CSV table of C-alpha atoms in Angstrom, one decimal:
chain,number,residue,atom,x,y,z
E,1,MET,CA,62.0,67.0,-61.3
E,2,GLU,CA,65.7,68.0,-61.1
E,3,ASN,CA,65.0,71.0,-63.3
E,4,ARG,CA,62.2,72.1,-61.0
E,5,LEU,CA,64.4,71.9,-58.0
E,6,THR,CA,67.0,73.8,-59.7
E,7,GLU,CA,64.6,76.5,-60.7
E,8,ALA,CA,63.2,76.6,-57.1
E,9,LYS,CA,66.6,76.9,-55.6
E,10,ALA,CA,67.5,79.7,-58.0
E,11,ALA,CA,64.3,81.6,-57.1
E,12,MET,CA,65.0,81.2,-53.4
E,13,LEU,CA,68.5,82.4,-53.8
E,14,LYS,CA,67.2,85.6,-55.2
E,15,GLY,CA,65.1,86.3,-52.1
E,16,GLU,CA,65.4,85.9,-48.4
E,17,LEU,CA,66.4,82.2,-48.8
E,18,ALA,CA,69.4,83.0,-50.7
E,19,GLU,CA,71.5,81.6,-48.0
E,20,LEU,CA,69.4,78.4,-47.5
E,21,GLU,CA,70.7,75.2,-48.9
E,22,PHE,CA,68.5,72.0,-49.6
E,23,THR,CA,69.9,69.0,-48.1
E,24,GLY,CA,69.2,65.4,-48.9
E,25,GLU,CA,66.8,65.0,-46.0
E,26,MET,CA,64.9,68.1,-47.1
E,27,LYS,CA,64.7,66.7,-50.6
E,28,GLN,CA,63.2,63.5,-49.3
E,29,ASN,CA,60.6,65.4,-47.3
E,30,VAL,CA,59.6,67.4,-50.3
E,31,LEU,CA,59.3,64.3,-52.3
E,32,ARG,CA,57.1,62.7,-49.7
E,33,LYS,CA,54.9,65.7,-49.7
E,34,VAL,CA,54.6,65.9,-53.4
E,35,ARG,CA,54.5,62.1,-54.2
E,36,PRO,CA,51.0,60.6,-54.2
E,37,GLY,CA,50.8,58.1,-51.3
E,38,ARG,CA,48.3,56.3,-49.0
E,39,LYS,CA,45.4,58.3,-47.6
E,40,GLY,CA,44.8,56.1,-44.5
E,41,PRO,CA,43.9,58.8,-42.0
E,42,VAL,CA,41.6,60.6,-44.4
E,43,LEU,CA,39.8,57.3,-45.3
E,44,SER,CA,39.4,56.4,-41.6
E,45,LYS,CA,37.8,59.7,-40.9
E,46,LYS,CA,35.2,59.0,-43.6
E,47,ILE,CA,34.6,55.2,-43.1
E,48,ILE,CA,34.2,55.1,-39.2
E,49,PRO,CA,31.2,57.4,-39.1
E,50,SER,CA,29.6,55.4,-41.9
E,51,LEU,CA,30.1,52.2,-40.0
E,52,ILE,CA,28.6,53.6,-36.9
E,53,SER,CA,25.6,54.9,-38.8
E,54,ALA,CA,25.1,51.4,-40.4
E,55,ALA,CA,25.3,49.7,-37.0
E,56,LEU,CA,22.7,52.1,-35.5
E,57,ILE,CA,20.4,51.4,-38.5
E,58,LEU,CA,20.8,47.6,-37.9
E,59,LEU,CA,20.1,48.0,-34.2
E,60,PHE,CA,17.0,50.1,-35.0
E,61,PHE,CA,15.5,47.6,-37.4
E,62,GLY,CA,16.5,44.7,-35.2
E,63,GLY,CA,14.6,46.3,-32.3
E,64,MET,CA,11.6,46.9,-34.6
E,65,TYR,CA,11.6,43.2,-35.5
E,66,GLU,CA,12.1,42.1,-31.9
E,67,PHE,CA,9.5,44.4,-30.2
E,68,VAL,CA,6.9,44.9,-33.0
E,69,LEU,CA,6.8,42.2,-35.6
E,70,VAL,CA,7.7,39.1,-33.6
E,71,PRO,CA,5.2,39.7,-30.7
E,72,HIS,CA,2.5,40.4,-33.2
E,73,PHE,CA,2.9,36.8,-34.6
E,74,GLY,CA,3.2,35.2,-31.1
E,75,GLY,CA,6.7,33.8,-31.7
E,76,ASN,CA,8.8,35.7,-29.1
E,77,ASN,CA,9.5,35.2,-25.4
E,78,HIS,CA,11.2,38.5,-24.9
E,79,GLY,CA,10.5,42.2,-24.9
E,80,PRO,CA,7.4,44.0,-23.7
E,81,ALA,CA,5.0,41.4,-25.2
E,82,ALA,CA,6.8,38.5,-23.4
E,83,ASN,CA,5.4,36.9,-20.4
E,84,PRO,CA,8.1,35.6,-18.0
E,85,GLY,CA,6.9,32.8,-15.8
E,86,ASN,CA,3.5,32.8,-17.5
E,87,LYS,CA,2.3,35.4,-15.1
E,88,GLY,CA,-0.9,37.1,-16.0
E,89,VAL,CA,-1.6,34.9,-18.9
E,90,ILE,CA,-5.2,35.3,-20.1
E,91,PRO,CA,-6.6,32.0,-21.6
E,92,ASP,CA,-8.0,32.2,-25.1
E,93,ASP,CA,-11.4,31.2,-23.8
E,94,LYS,CA,-11.2,34.0,-21.2
E,95,GLU,CA,-10.4,36.5,-23.9
E,96,ALA,CA,-13.2,35.2,-26.0
E,97,ASN,CA,-15.6,35.6,-23.1
E,98,ASP,CA,-14.4,39.1,-22.4
E,99,ASN,CA,-14.9,40.1,-26.0
E,100,GLU,CA,-18.5,38.9,-26.0
E,101,LYS,CA,-20.9,41.9,-25.9
E,102,LEU,CA,-23.8,42.0,-23.6
E,103,PRO,CA,-27.2,42.9,-25.0
E,104,GLU,CA,-27.5,46.7,-25.2
E,105,ASP,CA,-30.9,46.7,-23.6
E,106,SER,CA,-30.0,44.6,-20.5
E,107,GLU,CA,-33.0,45.7,-18.6
E,108,ASN,CA,-35.3,43.9,-21.0
E,109,VAL,CA,-33.5,40.6,-20.7
E,110,ASP,CA,-35.6,37.8,-19.2
E,111,THR,CA,-33.5,36.6,-16.2
E,112,GLU,CA,-36.1,34.1,-15.0
E,113,GLN,CA,-34.8,30.5,-14.9
E,114,PRO,CA,-37.1,27.6,-15.8
E,115,VAL,CA,-38.5,25.9,-12.7
E,116,PRO,CA,-37.7,22.1,-12.7
E,117,ASP,CA,-40.7,19.8,-12.5
E,118,VAL,CA,-41.1,18.4,-9.0
E,119,GLU,CA,-43.5,15.6,-8.3
E,120,PRO,CA,-46.1,16.5,-5.6
E,121,GLY,CA,-45.3,15.3,-2.2
E,122,VAL,CA,-41.6,15.0,-2.9
E,123,ASP,CA,-39.1,17.2,-1.0
E,124,ASP,CA,-35.9,17.3,-2.9
E,125,SER,CA,-34.3,19.7,-0.4
E,126,LYS,CA,-33.7,16.9,2.1
E,127,GLY,CA,-31.6,14.9,-0.4
E,128,ASP,CA,-31.1,11.2,-0.3
E,129,ASN,CA,-30.6,10.3,3.4
E,130,SER,CA,-30.9,6.6,2.9
E,131,ASN,CA,-28.3,4.4,4.3
E,132,PRO,CA,-25.9,3.0,1.6
E,133,SER,CA,-26.2,-0.4,3.1
E,134,ASP,CA,-30.0,-0.3,2.3
E,135,HIS,CA,-29.1,-0.6,-1.4
E,136,LEU,CA,-26.7,-3.6,-1.0
E,137,PRO,CA,-28.0,-7.0,-1.9
E,138,PRO,CA,-28.9,-9.1,1.2
E,139,GLU,CA,-26.3,-11.5,2.4
E,140,ALA,CA,-27.0,-15.2,1.7
E,141,PRO,CA,-28.2,-17.0,4.9
E,142,ALA,CA,-26.0,-19.7,6.4
E,143,GLN,CA,-26.6,-23.2,5.2
E,144,PRO,CA,-29.4,-24.8,7.4
E,145,ASP,CA,-29.4,-28.1,9.1
E,146,VAL,CA,-32.2,-29.6,7.2
E,147,MET,CA,-32.4,-32.8,9.3
E,148,ALA,CA,-32.7,-30.8,12.5
E,149,ILE,CA,-35.5,-28.7,11.0
E,150,LEU,CA,-37.2,-32.0,9.9
E,151,VAL,CA,-36.8,-33.5,13.4
E,152,THR,CA,-38.3,-30.5,15.1
E,153,PHE,CA,-41.3,-30.5,12.8
E,154,SER,CA,-41.9,-34.2,13.1
E,155,ASP,CA,-41.7,-34.1,16.9
E,156,LYS,CA,-44.3,-31.2,16.9
E,157,LEU,CA,-46.6,-33.1,14.5
E,158,ASN,CA,-46.4,-36.4,16.4
E,159,SER,CA,-47.2,-34.6,19.6
E,160,LEU,CA,-50.7,-34.0,18.1
E,161,PHE,CA,-51.2,-37.7,18.2
E,162,GLU,CA,-50.6,-38.2,21.9
E,163,GLN,CA,-53.4,-39.7,24.1
E,164,ASP,CA,-53.7,-36.7,26.4
E,165,ARG,CA,-54.8,-34.6,23.5
E,166,PHE,CA,-58.1,-36.4,23.2
E,167,ILE,CA,-61.2,-36.6,25.3
E,168,PRO,CA,-61.4,-40.2,26.7
E,169,ASN,CA,-63.9,-42.5,25.1
E,170,SER,CA,-64.7,-39.9,22.4
E,171,ASP,CA,-63.3,-41.6,19.3
E,172,TYR,CA,-60.2,-39.4,19.3
E,173,LYS,CA,-62.0,-36.1,19.7
E,174,TYR,CA,-59.5,-33.4,20.4
E,175,ARG,CA,-59.8,-31.7,23.7
E,176,ASP,CA,-58.3,-28.3,22.8
E,177,PHE,CA,-59.0,-27.9,19.0
E,178,SER,CA,-62.4,-27.5,17.3
E,179,THR,CA,-61.1,-26.8,13.8
E,180,LYS,CA,-58.1,-27.8,11.7
E,181,GLU,CA,-57.1,-24.1,11.6
E,182,GLU,CA,-56.6,-24.2,15.4
E,183,LEU,CA,-54.6,-27.4,15.2
E,184,TYR,CA,-52.3,-26.0,12.5
E,185,GLY,CA,-51.5,-23.1,14.8
E,186,GLU,CA,-49.4,-25.6,16.8
E,187,LEU,CA,-47.1,-26.0,13.7
E,188,ALA,CA,-46.7,-22.3,13.0
E,189,GLY,CA,-43.2,-21.2,12.2
E,190,LEU,CA,-42.0,-24.7,11.1
E,191,ALA,CA,-43.7,-25.2,7.7
E,192,THR,CA,-45.8,-23.5,5.1
E,193,ARG,CA,-49.6,-23.9,4.8
E,194,GLY,CA,-49.1,-26.3,1.8
E,195,VAL,CA,-47.2,-28.7,4.0
E,196,TYR,CA,-50.0,-28.6,6.7
E,197,GLU,CA,-52.6,-29.5,4.1
E,198,GLN,CA,-50.7,-32.7,3.2
E,199,PHE,CA,-51.9,-34.0,6.6
E,200,ASP,CA,-55.6,-33.0,6.1
E,201,ARG,CA,-56.4,-36.7,5.6
E,202,LEU,CA,-55.5,-37.4,9.2
E,203,PHE,CA,-58.1,-35.1,10.7
E,204,LYS,CA,-61.9,-34.8,10.5
E,205,GLU,CA,-63.6,-31.5,11.2
E,206,THR,CA,-67.3,-31.8,12.3
E,207,SER,CA,-69.9,-29.5,13.8
E,208,ASP,CA,-69.2,-30.8,17.3
E,209,GLY,CA,-65.5,-30.7,17.1
E,210,LEU,CA,-62.2,-32.0,15.5
E,211,TYR,CA,-61.4,-35.7,15.4
E,212,LEU,CA,-58.2,-37.8,14.6
E,213,LEU,CA,-58.7,-40.5,12.0
E,214,PRO,CA,-56.5,-43.5,12.8
E,215,GLN,CA,-55.1,-44.0,9.3
E,216,GLY,CA,-51.4,-43.5,9.4
E,217,ARG,CA,-49.1,-41.0,11.0
E,218,GLY,CA,-46.8,-38.2,10.0
E,219,LEU,CA,-43.5,-38.4,8.1
E,220,PHE,CA,-41.3,-41.5,8.4
E,221,PHE,CA,-37.5,-41.0,8.4
E,222,LEU,CA,-34.5,-42.2,10.4
E,223,PRO,CA,-32.3,-39.3,11.7
E,224,ASP,CA,-29.4,-41.6,12.4
E,225,GLU,CA,-29.3,-43.2,9.0
E,226,PRO,CA,-27.3,-41.7,6.0
E,227,TYR,CA,-29.0,-38.9,3.9
E,228,GLU,CA,-27.9,-36.3,1.4
E,229,THR,CA,-28.4,-32.5,1.5
E,230,THR,CA,-28.3,-30.7,-1.9
E,231,LYS,CA,-28.1,-26.9,-2.3
E,232,ILE,CA,-30.7,-25.8,-4.9
E,233,SER,CA,-30.0,-22.1,-4.3
E,234,ASP,CA,-28.7,-19.7,-1.5
E,235,THR,CA,-32.3,-19.9,-0.1
E,236,GLU,CA,-33.3,-23.4,-0.8
E,237,TYR,CA,-32.0,-26.9,0.2
E,238,GLN,CA,-33.3,-30.4,-0.2
E,239,LEU,CA,-32.7,-33.5,1.9
E,240,VAL,CA,-33.1,-37.0,0.4
E,241,GLN,CA,-33.0,-40.2,2.4
E,242,LYS,CA,-33.4,-43.8,1.2
E,243,ILE,CA,-34.5,-46.4,3.7
E,244,ASP,CA,-34.8,-50.2,3.5
E,245,SER,CA,-37.9,-50.6,5.7
E,246,ILE,CA,-40.0,-53.6,6.6
E,247,MET,CA,-43.1,-51.4,6.8
E,248,TYR,CA,-42.5,-49.3,3.6
E,249,GLY,CA,-40.3,-51.6,1.6
E,250,PRO,CA,-36.7,-51.7,0.5
E,251,ASN,CA,-36.9,-48.6,-1.8
E,252,TYR,CA,-38.6,-46.1,0.5
E,253,THR,CA,-37.4,-42.6,-0.2
E,254,ILE,CA,-38.3,-39.3,1.5
E,255,SER,CA,-37.5,-35.9,0.1
E,256,VAL,CA,-37.8,-32.7,2.2
E,257,THR,CA,-37.3,-29.1,0.9
E,258,VAL,CA,-36.6,-26.1,3.1
E,259,THR,CA,-36.7,-22.5,2.0
E,260,TYR,CA,-35.5,-19.3,3.6
E,261,VAL,CA,-38.7,-17.2,4.1
E,262,ASP,CA,-38.8,-13.9,6.0
E,263,GLY,CA,-35.7,-14.6,8.0
E,264,SER,CA,-36.5,-18.3,8.9
E,265,TRP,CA,-36.0,-21.7,7.3
E,266,LEU,CA,-39.4,-23.4,6.7
E,267,ILE,CA,-40.3,-26.7,5.3
E,268,THR,CA,-42.0,-26.0,2.0
E,269,GLY,CA,-42.4,-29.4,0.5
E,270,THR,CA,-42.3,-33.2,1.4
E,271,GLU,CA,-42.5,-36.2,-0.8
E,272,THR,CA,-42.3,-39.9,-0.2
E,273,LYS,CA,-41.9,-42.8,-2.6
E,274,GLU,CA,-42.2,-46.5,-1.8
């Protein structure tokens, strides 16, 4: 290197630079120029554009993934295929219905609907106007006073045995009744026909009228003596009374059954034991 510098100096001395003298600083500058060193600026100029290009490529493919691939598989909530706030969402069944094709020849499609069978005389257009309370089960009637019903019936029956009911000196011929049916009309609303017939033995119906046979009376019971009332059902009760009687004996028992019929409590059965 020293030889080269010496030769270069000699050459310059021969020309216009004959008066020029290399200093130490100039020598160092020449060495820096000639000595191979770092090429930082040159490399930077080549690498930076490459990095920018790579970034743009990544952004491009990232956008393709975000806007094309992901919405296609239904896994994205962003981009043009996203649906913020679920606005305008079309249900799957709606899309399926929209995709169904109508028959090409729609004019030939039979649009008539089957007519439902309607029974003659029934007008379905009026609907069911019945009162809901009509379908409710009837309320159970209040518990009756069986003894009071029995007393009323017995009083009415015994009134048929009073003297003013008969024609005088006629062997107990009734003044106002010619048949048993007319007489039983006096007891209407208190007992059923089966109870009336239990007293048929007390009356005799002939061609000239109705007679009372003097062979006993009606029911024997004591309203002021103890008795028991038993509920058989909501519409049926039974009264039982045991009496120590001189006429009927110490074990006389009377049983009376009342039943709720057509809104009224009627005596439907009587039985006596001695």
